[in-house]
PDB file of C-alpha atoms in Angstrom:
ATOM      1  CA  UNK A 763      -5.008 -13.816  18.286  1.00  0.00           C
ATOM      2  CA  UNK A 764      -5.802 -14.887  22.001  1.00  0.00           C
ATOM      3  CA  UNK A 765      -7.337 -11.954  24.287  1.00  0.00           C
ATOM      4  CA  UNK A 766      -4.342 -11.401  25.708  1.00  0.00           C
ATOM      5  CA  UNK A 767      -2.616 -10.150  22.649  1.00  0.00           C
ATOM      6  CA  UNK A 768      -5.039  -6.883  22.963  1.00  0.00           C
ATOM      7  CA  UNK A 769      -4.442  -4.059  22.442  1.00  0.00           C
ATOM      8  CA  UNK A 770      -2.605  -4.469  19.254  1.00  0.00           C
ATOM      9  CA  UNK A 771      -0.241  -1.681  18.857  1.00  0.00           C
ATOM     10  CA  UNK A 772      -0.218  -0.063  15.372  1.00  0.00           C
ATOM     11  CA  UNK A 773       2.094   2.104  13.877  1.00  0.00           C
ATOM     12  CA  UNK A 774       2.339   4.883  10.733  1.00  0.00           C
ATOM     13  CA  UNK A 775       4.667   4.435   7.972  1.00  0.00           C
ATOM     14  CA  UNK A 776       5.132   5.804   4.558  1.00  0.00           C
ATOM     15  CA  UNK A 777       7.709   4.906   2.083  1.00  0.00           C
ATOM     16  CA  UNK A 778       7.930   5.692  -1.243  1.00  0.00           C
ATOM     17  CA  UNK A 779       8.148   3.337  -3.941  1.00  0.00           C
ATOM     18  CA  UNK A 780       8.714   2.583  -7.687  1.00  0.00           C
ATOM     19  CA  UNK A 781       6.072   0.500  -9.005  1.00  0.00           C
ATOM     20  CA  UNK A 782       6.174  -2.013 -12.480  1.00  0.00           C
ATOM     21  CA  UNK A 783       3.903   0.102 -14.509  1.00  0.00           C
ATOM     22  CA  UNK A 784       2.147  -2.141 -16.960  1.00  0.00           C
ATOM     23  CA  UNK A 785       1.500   1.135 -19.493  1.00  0.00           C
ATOM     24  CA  UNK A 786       3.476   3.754 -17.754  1.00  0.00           C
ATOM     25  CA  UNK A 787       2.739   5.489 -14.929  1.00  0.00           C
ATOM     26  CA  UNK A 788      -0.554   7.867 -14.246  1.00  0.00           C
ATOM     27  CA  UNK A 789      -0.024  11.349 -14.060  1.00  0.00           C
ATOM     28  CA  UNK A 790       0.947  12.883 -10.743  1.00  0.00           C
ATOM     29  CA  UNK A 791      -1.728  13.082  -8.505  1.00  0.00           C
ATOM     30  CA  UNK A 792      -3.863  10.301  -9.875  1.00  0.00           C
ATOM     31  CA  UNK A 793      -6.290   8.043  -7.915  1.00  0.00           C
ATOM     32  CA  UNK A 794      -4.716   4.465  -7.423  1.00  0.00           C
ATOM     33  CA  UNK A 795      -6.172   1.684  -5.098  1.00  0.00           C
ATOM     34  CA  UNK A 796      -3.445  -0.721  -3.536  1.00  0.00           C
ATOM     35  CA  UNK A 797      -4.392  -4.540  -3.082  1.00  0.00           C
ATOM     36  CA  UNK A 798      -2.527  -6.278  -1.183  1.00  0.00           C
ATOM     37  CA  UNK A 799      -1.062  -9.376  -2.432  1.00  0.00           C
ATOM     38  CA  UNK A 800       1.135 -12.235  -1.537  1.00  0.00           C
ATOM     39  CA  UNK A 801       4.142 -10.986   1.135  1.00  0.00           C
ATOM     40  CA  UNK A 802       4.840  -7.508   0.725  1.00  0.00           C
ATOM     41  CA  UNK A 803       3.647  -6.623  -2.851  1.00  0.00           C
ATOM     42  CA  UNK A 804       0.434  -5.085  -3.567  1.00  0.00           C
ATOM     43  CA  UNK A 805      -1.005  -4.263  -7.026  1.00  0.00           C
ATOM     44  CA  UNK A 806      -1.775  -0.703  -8.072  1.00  0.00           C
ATOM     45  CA  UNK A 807      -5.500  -0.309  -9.402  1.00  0.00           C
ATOM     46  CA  UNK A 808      -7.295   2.538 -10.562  1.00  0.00           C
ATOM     47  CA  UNK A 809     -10.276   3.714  -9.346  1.00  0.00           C
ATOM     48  CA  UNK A 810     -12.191   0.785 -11.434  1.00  0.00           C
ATOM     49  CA  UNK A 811      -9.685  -1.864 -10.076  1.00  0.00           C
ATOM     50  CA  UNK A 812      -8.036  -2.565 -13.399  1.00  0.00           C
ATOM     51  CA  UNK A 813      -4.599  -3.223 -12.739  1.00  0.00           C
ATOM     52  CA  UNK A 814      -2.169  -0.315 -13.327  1.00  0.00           C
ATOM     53  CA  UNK A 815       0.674  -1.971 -12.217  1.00  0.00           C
ATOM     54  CA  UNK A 816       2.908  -4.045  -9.296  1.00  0.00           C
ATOM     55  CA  UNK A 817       5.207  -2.764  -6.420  1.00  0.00           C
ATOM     56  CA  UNK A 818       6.911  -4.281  -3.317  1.00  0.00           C
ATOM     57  CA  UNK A 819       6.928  -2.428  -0.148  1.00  0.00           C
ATOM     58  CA  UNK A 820       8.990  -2.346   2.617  1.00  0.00           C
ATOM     59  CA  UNK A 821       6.634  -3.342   5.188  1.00  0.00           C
ATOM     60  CA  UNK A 822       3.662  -6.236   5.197  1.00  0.00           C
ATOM     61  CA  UNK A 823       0.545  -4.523   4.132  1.00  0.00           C
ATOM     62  CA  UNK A 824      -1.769  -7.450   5.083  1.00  0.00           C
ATOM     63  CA  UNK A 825      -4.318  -6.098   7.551  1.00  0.00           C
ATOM     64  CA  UNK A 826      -2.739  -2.490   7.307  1.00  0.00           C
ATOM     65  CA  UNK A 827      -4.842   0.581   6.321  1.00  0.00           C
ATOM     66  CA  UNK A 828      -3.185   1.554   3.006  1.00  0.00           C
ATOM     67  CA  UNK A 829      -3.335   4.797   0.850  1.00  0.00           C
ATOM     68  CA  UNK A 830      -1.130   5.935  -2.148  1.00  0.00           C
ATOM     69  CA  UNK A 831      -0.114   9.141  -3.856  1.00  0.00           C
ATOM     70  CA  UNK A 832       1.346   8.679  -7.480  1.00  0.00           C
ATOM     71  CA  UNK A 833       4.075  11.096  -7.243  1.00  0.00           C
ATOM     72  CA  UNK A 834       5.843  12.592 -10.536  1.00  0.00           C
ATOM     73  CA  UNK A 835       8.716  10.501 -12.046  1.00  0.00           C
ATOM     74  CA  UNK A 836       6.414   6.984 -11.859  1.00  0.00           C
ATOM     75  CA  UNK A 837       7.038   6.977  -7.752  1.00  0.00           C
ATOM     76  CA  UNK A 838       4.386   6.105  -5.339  1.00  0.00           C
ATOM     77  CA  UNK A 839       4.226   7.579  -1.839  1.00  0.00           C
ATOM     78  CA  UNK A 840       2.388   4.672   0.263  1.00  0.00           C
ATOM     79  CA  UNK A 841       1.062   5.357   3.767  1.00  0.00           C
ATOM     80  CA  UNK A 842       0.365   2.738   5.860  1.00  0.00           C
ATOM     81  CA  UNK A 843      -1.378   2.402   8.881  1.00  0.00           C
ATOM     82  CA  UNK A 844      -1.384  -1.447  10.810  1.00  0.00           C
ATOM     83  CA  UNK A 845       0.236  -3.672  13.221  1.00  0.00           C
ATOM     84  CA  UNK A 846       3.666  -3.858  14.030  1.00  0.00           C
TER      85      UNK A 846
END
């Protein structure tokens, strides 16, 4: 971005999500990592960034600050901190 395009605003979000669990979802409260991916999805890693499983989110987390709670039922509660 030029000069001019700073400050960049950034906002907060969270959204909640149902990941594609490869082997079924962690237990509530479990460490996951997010990487973000292509467009909107990210994959869900644990702590040793094997793969737990996929998701899509509603917003673009490409340069965002994300974190992630595994909530119970499989969910994932995704905060995200970035532009736009």
């Amino acid at each position: 971005p030029s000069q001019g395009d700073y400050p960049r605003k950034w906002n907060r979000r969270t959204a909640t999500v149902v990941p594609r669990w490869r082997a079924g979802a962690p237990p509530a409260g479990s460490f996951v990592r997010l990487v973000p991916q292509s467009d909107r999805s990210v994959l869900v890693c644990d702590d040793a960034l094997a793969t737990l499983g996929a998701a899509v989110l509603p917003m673009d987390p490409s340069g965002a600050v994300l974190r992630a709670d595994v909530l119970a039922g499989g969910r994932l509660r995704v905060g995200y901190f970035g532009p736009g």
